Short mmCIF file of N, CA and C in Angstrom, two decimals:
data_model
loop_
_atom_site.label_atom_id
_atom_site.label_comp_id
_atom_site.label_asym_id
_atom_site.label_seq_id
_atom_site.Cartn_x
_atom_site.Cartn_y
_atom_site.Cartn_z
N MET N 1 -47.17 105.75 -142.61
CA MET N 1 -47.04 104.39 -142.11
C MET N 1 -47.96 103.49 -142.93
N ALA N 2 -47.41 102.43 -143.48
CA ALA N 2 -48.19 101.51 -144.31
C ALA N 2 -49.02 100.59 -143.42
N VAL N 3 -50.21 100.29 -143.89
CA VAL N 3 -51.10 99.39 -143.17
C VAL N 3 -50.99 98.03 -143.83
N GLY N 4 -50.74 97.00 -143.05
CA GLY N 4 -50.61 95.64 -143.57
C GLY N 4 -51.96 95.07 -143.96
N SER N 5 -51.92 94.04 -144.77
CA SER N 5 -53.14 93.36 -145.21
C SER N 5 -53.74 92.58 -144.05
N VAL N 6 -55.03 92.64 -143.93
CA VAL N 6 -55.75 91.90 -142.89
C VAL N 6 -56.60 90.85 -143.58
N ASP N 7 -56.41 89.60 -143.23
CA ASP N 7 -57.15 88.50 -143.83
C ASP N 7 -58.45 88.31 -143.06
N VAL N 8 -59.58 88.35 -143.76
CA VAL N 8 -60.87 88.18 -143.09
C VAL N 8 -61.50 86.83 -143.42
N THR N 9 -60.69 85.89 -143.92
CA THR N 9 -61.21 84.55 -144.22
C THR N 9 -60.96 83.62 -143.05
N GLY N 10 -61.64 82.50 -143.07
CA GLY N 10 -61.44 81.49 -142.03
C GLY N 10 -62.25 81.76 -140.79
N GLY N 11 -62.09 80.91 -139.80
CA GLY N 11 -62.81 81.06 -138.54
C GLY N 11 -64.13 80.33 -138.54
N GLU N 12 -64.80 80.39 -137.41
CA GLU N 12 -66.08 79.72 -137.25
C GLU N 12 -67.21 80.58 -137.78
N SER N 13 -68.32 79.95 -138.15
CA SER N 13 -69.48 80.66 -138.66
C SER N 13 -70.12 81.48 -137.55
N VAL N 14 -70.58 82.69 -137.92
CA VAL N 14 -71.22 83.58 -136.97
C VAL N 14 -72.64 83.90 -137.42
N TYR N 15 -72.79 84.22 -138.70
CA TYR N 15 -74.09 84.63 -139.23
C TYR N 15 -74.65 83.53 -140.13
N CYS N 16 -75.96 83.34 -140.07
CA CYS N 16 -76.62 82.37 -140.92
C CYS N 16 -77.59 83.12 -141.83
N ILE N 17 -77.44 82.93 -143.12
CA ILE N 17 -78.35 83.52 -144.10
C ILE N 17 -79.04 82.36 -144.79
N ASN N 18 -80.37 82.33 -144.70
CA ASN N 18 -81.06 81.19 -145.30
C ASN N 18 -81.37 81.47 -146.78
N GLN N 19 -81.77 80.42 -147.48
CA GLN N 19 -82.02 80.49 -148.92
C GLN N 19 -83.10 81.51 -149.26
N THR N 20 -84.14 81.60 -148.47
CA THR N 20 -85.22 82.55 -148.72
C THR N 20 -84.73 83.99 -148.63
N GLN N 21 -83.91 84.27 -147.63
CA GLN N 21 -83.35 85.62 -147.48
C GLN N 21 -82.45 85.96 -148.67
N LEU N 22 -81.63 85.00 -149.08
CA LEU N 22 -80.72 85.23 -150.20
C LEU N 22 -81.50 85.48 -151.50
N GLU N 23 -82.53 84.69 -151.74
CA GLU N 23 -83.34 84.87 -152.94
C GLU N 23 -84.04 86.23 -152.93
N ALA N 24 -84.57 86.65 -151.78
CA ALA N 24 -85.22 87.95 -151.67
C ALA N 24 -84.22 89.08 -151.92
N ALA N 25 -83.01 88.93 -151.42
CA ALA N 25 -81.98 89.95 -151.64
C ALA N 25 -81.63 90.06 -153.12
N PHE N 26 -81.49 88.94 -153.79
CA PHE N 26 -81.18 88.98 -155.23
C PHE N 26 -82.33 89.57 -156.04
N ARG N 27 -83.58 89.26 -155.65
CA ARG N 27 -84.72 89.87 -156.35
C ARG N 27 -84.70 91.39 -156.20
N LEU N 28 -84.43 91.87 -155.00
CA LEU N 28 -84.37 93.31 -154.76
C LEU N 28 -83.22 93.93 -155.56
N ALA N 29 -82.09 93.25 -155.58
CA ALA N 29 -80.91 93.79 -156.25
C ALA N 29 -80.96 93.67 -157.77
N ARG N 30 -81.72 92.73 -158.28
CA ARG N 30 -81.75 92.50 -159.74
C ARG N 30 -83.04 92.93 -160.41
N ASP N 31 -84.18 92.76 -159.73
CA ASP N 31 -85.47 92.91 -160.39
C ASP N 31 -86.27 94.14 -159.99
N ASN N 32 -86.03 94.68 -158.83
CA ASN N 32 -86.81 95.82 -158.35
C ASN N 32 -86.43 97.07 -159.15
N PRO N 33 -87.41 97.70 -159.82
CA PRO N 33 -87.08 98.84 -160.69
C PRO N 33 -86.50 100.05 -159.96
N GLN N 34 -86.78 100.21 -158.69
CA GLN N 34 -86.21 101.33 -157.94
C GLN N 34 -84.90 100.95 -157.26
N SER N 35 -84.87 99.81 -156.63
CA SER N 35 -83.70 99.42 -155.84
C SER N 35 -82.56 98.89 -156.68
N ALA N 36 -82.86 98.11 -157.70
CA ALA N 36 -81.80 97.45 -158.48
C ALA N 36 -80.77 98.42 -159.05
N PRO N 37 -81.18 99.53 -159.69
CA PRO N 37 -80.15 100.45 -160.21
C PRO N 37 -79.30 101.09 -159.11
N ARG N 38 -79.90 101.41 -157.98
CA ARG N 38 -79.14 102.02 -156.88
C ARG N 38 -78.15 101.02 -156.30
N ILE N 39 -78.62 99.80 -156.10
CA ILE N 39 -77.74 98.76 -155.55
C ILE N 39 -76.60 98.48 -156.53
N GLU N 40 -76.91 98.37 -157.80
CA GLU N 40 -75.87 98.10 -158.81
C GLU N 40 -74.84 99.22 -158.86
N ARG N 41 -75.28 100.46 -158.78
CA ARG N 41 -74.37 101.60 -158.79
C ARG N 41 -73.42 101.54 -157.60
N LEU N 42 -73.96 101.25 -156.42
CA LEU N 42 -73.12 101.16 -155.22
C LEU N 42 -72.17 99.96 -155.28
N LEU N 43 -72.67 98.83 -155.77
CA LEU N 43 -71.81 97.65 -155.90
C LEU N 43 -70.63 97.92 -156.84
N THR N 44 -70.91 98.57 -157.95
CA THR N 44 -69.84 98.89 -158.91
C THR N 44 -68.80 99.80 -158.26
N ALA N 45 -69.27 100.82 -157.54
CA ALA N 45 -68.34 101.74 -156.87
C ALA N 45 -67.52 101.00 -155.82
N ILE N 46 -68.15 100.15 -155.04
CA ILE N 46 -67.46 99.40 -153.99
C ILE N 46 -66.43 98.46 -154.62
N GLU N 47 -66.81 97.76 -155.68
CA GLU N 47 -65.89 96.83 -156.33
C GLU N 47 -64.70 97.56 -156.95
N ASN N 48 -64.92 98.78 -157.41
CA ASN N 48 -63.83 99.56 -158.00
C ASN N 48 -62.93 100.20 -156.95
N ASP N 49 -63.49 100.53 -155.78
CA ASP N 49 -62.76 101.30 -154.78
C ASP N 49 -62.13 100.48 -153.66
N LEU N 50 -62.68 99.30 -153.39
CA LEU N 50 -62.21 98.51 -152.25
C LEU N 50 -61.57 97.20 -152.69
N SER N 51 -60.60 96.76 -151.91
CA SER N 51 -59.99 95.45 -152.16
C SER N 51 -61.00 94.36 -151.77
N ARG N 52 -60.66 93.13 -152.10
CA ARG N 52 -61.54 91.99 -151.75
C ARG N 52 -61.75 91.92 -150.23
N ASN N 53 -60.68 92.06 -149.46
CA ASN N 53 -60.81 92.02 -148.00
C ASN N 53 -61.62 93.20 -147.48
N GLU N 54 -61.44 94.37 -148.06
CA GLU N 54 -62.23 95.53 -147.65
C GLU N 54 -63.71 95.32 -147.97
N GLN N 55 -64.00 94.72 -149.12
CA GLN N 55 -65.39 94.41 -149.47
C GLN N 55 -65.98 93.44 -148.46
N ALA N 56 -65.23 92.43 -148.07
CA ALA N 56 -65.70 91.46 -147.08
C ALA N 56 -65.93 92.14 -145.74
N ALA N 57 -65.00 92.99 -145.33
CA ALA N 57 -65.16 93.71 -144.07
C ALA N 57 -66.42 94.56 -144.10
N LEU N 58 -66.65 95.26 -145.19
CA LEU N 58 -67.85 96.08 -145.33
C LEU N 58 -69.12 95.22 -145.22
N ALA N 59 -69.12 94.08 -145.90
CA ALA N 59 -70.28 93.19 -145.85
C ALA N 59 -70.56 92.72 -144.43
N PHE N 60 -69.50 92.31 -143.71
CA PHE N 60 -69.68 91.84 -142.35
C PHE N 60 -70.19 92.95 -141.43
N VAL N 61 -69.62 94.14 -141.58
CA VAL N 61 -70.04 95.28 -140.75
C VAL N 61 -71.50 95.64 -141.04
N LEU N 62 -71.89 95.64 -142.31
CA LEU N 62 -73.28 95.95 -142.66
C LEU N 62 -74.24 94.93 -142.07
N ILE N 63 -73.91 93.64 -142.19
CA ILE N 63 -74.77 92.60 -141.63
C ILE N 63 -74.88 92.76 -140.11
N ASP N 64 -73.75 93.00 -139.46
CA ASP N 64 -73.76 93.17 -138.01
C ASP N 64 -74.60 94.38 -137.59
N ARG N 65 -74.43 95.48 -138.29
CA ARG N 65 -75.22 96.67 -137.96
C ARG N 65 -76.72 96.43 -138.17
N LEU N 66 -77.07 95.72 -139.24
CA LEU N 66 -78.48 95.41 -139.47
C LEU N 66 -79.04 94.52 -138.37
N LEU N 67 -78.26 93.54 -137.96
CA LEU N 67 -78.71 92.64 -136.90
C LEU N 67 -78.88 93.36 -135.57
N ASN N 68 -78.07 94.38 -135.34
CA ASN N 68 -78.09 95.07 -134.04
C ASN N 68 -78.89 96.37 -134.03
N SER N 69 -79.50 96.72 -135.16
CA SER N 69 -80.29 97.94 -135.21
C SER N 69 -81.78 97.61 -135.12
N ALA N 70 -82.54 98.57 -134.70
CA ALA N 70 -84.00 98.40 -134.64
C ALA N 70 -84.55 98.41 -136.05
N ALA N 71 -85.55 97.61 -136.30
CA ALA N 71 -86.16 97.54 -137.63
C ALA N 71 -86.89 98.82 -137.96
#
């Protein structure tokens, strides 16, 4: 049975990411000698294996899990 495409665009805003958080994330992903290569490897695999909508779904699920998990 074929699965139809699910559009994950549109709708009202749910999560807010501020500029400081975004800058810190990019520093970790680009500049950190331990984290940057691991993050880049996973990003490449995700971009090769998942469609755009699947990538968006993964991002939303990860953010939600982080927000709802204990630090």
